[in-house]
PDB file of C-alpha atoms in Angstrom:
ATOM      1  CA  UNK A   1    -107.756 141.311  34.934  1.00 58.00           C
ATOM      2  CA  UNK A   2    -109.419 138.271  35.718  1.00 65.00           C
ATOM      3  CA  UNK A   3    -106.510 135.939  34.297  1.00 65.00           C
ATOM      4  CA  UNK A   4    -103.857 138.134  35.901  1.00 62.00           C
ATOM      5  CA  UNK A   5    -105.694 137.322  39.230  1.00 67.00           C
ATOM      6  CA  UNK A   6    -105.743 133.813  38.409  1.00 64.00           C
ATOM      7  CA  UNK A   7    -101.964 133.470  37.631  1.00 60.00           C
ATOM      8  CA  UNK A   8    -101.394 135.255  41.303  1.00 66.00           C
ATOM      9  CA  UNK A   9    -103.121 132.474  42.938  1.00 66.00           C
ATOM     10  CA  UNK A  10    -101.904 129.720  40.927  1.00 69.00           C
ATOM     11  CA  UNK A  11     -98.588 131.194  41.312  1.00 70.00           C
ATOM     12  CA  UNK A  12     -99.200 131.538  45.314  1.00 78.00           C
ATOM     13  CA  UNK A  13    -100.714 127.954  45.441  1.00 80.00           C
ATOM     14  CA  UNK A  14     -97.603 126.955  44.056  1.00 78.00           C
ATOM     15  CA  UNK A  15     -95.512 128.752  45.824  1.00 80.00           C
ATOM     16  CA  UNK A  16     -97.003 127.237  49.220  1.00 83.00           C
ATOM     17  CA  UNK A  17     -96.827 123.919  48.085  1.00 83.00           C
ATOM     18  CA  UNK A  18     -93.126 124.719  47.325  1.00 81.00           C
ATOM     19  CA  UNK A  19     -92.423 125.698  50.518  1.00 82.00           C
ATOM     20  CA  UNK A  20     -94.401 122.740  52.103  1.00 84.00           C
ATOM     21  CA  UNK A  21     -92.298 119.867  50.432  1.00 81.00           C
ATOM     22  CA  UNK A  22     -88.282 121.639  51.393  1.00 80.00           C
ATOM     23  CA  UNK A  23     -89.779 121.928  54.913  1.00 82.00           C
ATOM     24  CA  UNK A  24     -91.018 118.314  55.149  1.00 82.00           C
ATOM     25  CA  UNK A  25     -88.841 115.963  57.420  1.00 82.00           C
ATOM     26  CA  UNK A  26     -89.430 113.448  54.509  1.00 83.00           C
ATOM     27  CA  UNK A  27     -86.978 115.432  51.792  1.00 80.00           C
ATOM     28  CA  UNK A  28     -83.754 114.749  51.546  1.00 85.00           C
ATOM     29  CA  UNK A  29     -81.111 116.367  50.283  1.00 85.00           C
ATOM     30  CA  UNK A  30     -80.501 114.446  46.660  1.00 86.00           C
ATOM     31  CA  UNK A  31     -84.334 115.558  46.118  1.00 84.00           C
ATOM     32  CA  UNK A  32     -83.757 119.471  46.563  1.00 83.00           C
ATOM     33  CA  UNK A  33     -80.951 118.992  44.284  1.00 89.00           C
ATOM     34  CA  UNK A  34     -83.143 116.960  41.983  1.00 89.00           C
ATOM     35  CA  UNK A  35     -85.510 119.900  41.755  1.00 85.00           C
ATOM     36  CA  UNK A  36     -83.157 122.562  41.580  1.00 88.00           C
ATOM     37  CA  UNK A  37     -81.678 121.299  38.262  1.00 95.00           C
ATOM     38  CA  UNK A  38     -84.781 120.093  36.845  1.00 93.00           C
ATOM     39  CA  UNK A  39     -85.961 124.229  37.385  1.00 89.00           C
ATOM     40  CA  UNK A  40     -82.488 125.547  35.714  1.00 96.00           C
ATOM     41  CA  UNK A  41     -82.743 122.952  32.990  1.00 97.00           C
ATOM     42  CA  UNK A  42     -86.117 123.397  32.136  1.00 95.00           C
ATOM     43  CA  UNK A  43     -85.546 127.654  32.156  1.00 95.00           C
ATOM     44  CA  UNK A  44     -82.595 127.309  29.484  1.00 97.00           C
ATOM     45  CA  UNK A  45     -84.917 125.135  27.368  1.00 98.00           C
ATOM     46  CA  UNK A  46     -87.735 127.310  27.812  1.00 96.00           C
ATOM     47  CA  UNK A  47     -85.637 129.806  26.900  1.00 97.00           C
ATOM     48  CA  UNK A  48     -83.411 128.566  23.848  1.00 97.00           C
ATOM     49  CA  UNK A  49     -87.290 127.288  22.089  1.00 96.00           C
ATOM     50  CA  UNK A  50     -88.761 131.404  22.520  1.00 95.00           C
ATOM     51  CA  UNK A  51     -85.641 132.497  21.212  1.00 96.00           C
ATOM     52  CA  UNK A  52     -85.333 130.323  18.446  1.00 93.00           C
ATOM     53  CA  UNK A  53     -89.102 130.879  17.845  1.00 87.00           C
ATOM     54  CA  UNK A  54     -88.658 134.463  17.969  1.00 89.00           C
ATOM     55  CA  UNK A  55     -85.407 134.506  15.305  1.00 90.00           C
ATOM     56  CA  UNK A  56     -88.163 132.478  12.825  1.00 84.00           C
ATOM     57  CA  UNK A  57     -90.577 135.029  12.885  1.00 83.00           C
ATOM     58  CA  UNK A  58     -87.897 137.889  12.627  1.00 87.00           C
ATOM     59  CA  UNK A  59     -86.645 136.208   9.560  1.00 87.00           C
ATOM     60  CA  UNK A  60     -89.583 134.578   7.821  1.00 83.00           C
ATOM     61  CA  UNK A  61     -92.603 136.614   9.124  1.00 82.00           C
ATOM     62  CA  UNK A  62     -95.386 135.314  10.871  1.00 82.00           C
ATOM     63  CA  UNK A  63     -97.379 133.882   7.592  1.00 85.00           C
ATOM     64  CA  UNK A  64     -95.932 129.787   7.412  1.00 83.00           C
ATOM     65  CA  UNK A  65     -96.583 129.799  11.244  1.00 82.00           C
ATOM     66  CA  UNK A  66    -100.266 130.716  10.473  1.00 88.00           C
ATOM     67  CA  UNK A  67    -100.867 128.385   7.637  1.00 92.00           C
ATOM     68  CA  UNK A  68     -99.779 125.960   9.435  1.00 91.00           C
ATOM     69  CA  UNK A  69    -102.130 126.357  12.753  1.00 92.00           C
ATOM     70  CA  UNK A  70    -104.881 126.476  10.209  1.00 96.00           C
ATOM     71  CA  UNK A  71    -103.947 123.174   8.879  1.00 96.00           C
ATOM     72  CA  UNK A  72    -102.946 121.660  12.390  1.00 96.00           C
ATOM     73  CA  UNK A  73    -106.628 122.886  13.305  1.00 96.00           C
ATOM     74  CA  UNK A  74    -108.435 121.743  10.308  1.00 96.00           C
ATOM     75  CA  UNK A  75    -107.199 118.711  10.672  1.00 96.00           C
ATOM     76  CA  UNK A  76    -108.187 118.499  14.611  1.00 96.00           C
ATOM     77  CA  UNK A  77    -111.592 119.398  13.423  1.00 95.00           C
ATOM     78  CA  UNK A  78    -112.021 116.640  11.116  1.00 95.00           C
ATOM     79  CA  UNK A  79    -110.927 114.133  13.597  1.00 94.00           C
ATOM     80  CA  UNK A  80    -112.889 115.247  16.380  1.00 94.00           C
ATOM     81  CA  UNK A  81    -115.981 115.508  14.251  1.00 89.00           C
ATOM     82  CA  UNK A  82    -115.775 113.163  11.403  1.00 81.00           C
TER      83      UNK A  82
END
């Protein structure tokens, strides 16, 4: 509950800030544009990676993905500490 909280005001924060910069005299129009397809862009790669991540795990099962975040962290551990 706590994290779901936290989300709702980072989301708010965000959302103010949002609304903030389009009703600044400083933006133009070139930089509304900017951010609108930086937004749709970033969405269709966000969404092309889950469902390409998603189609691995359907196929191969979950098991090389968790070998190899034990490696990837036994390997952060020995660099951090060694």
């Amino acid at each position: 509950i706590r994290r779901q909280r936290q989300m709702c005001k980072e989301t708010g924060a965000g959302g103010v800030k949002l609304f903030k910069f389009l009703r600044s005299p400083d933006v133009s129009v070139h930089q509304c544009f900017y951010l609108a397809i930086g937004t749709v862009v970033s969405f269709i790669v966000a969404y092309v990676v889950i469902a390409g991540f998603m189609g691995f795990i359907r196929r191969y099962s979950f098991t090389p993905f968790g070998v190899y975040r034990i490696f990837l962290a036994a390997a952060v551990f020995a660099l951090v500490y060694w």
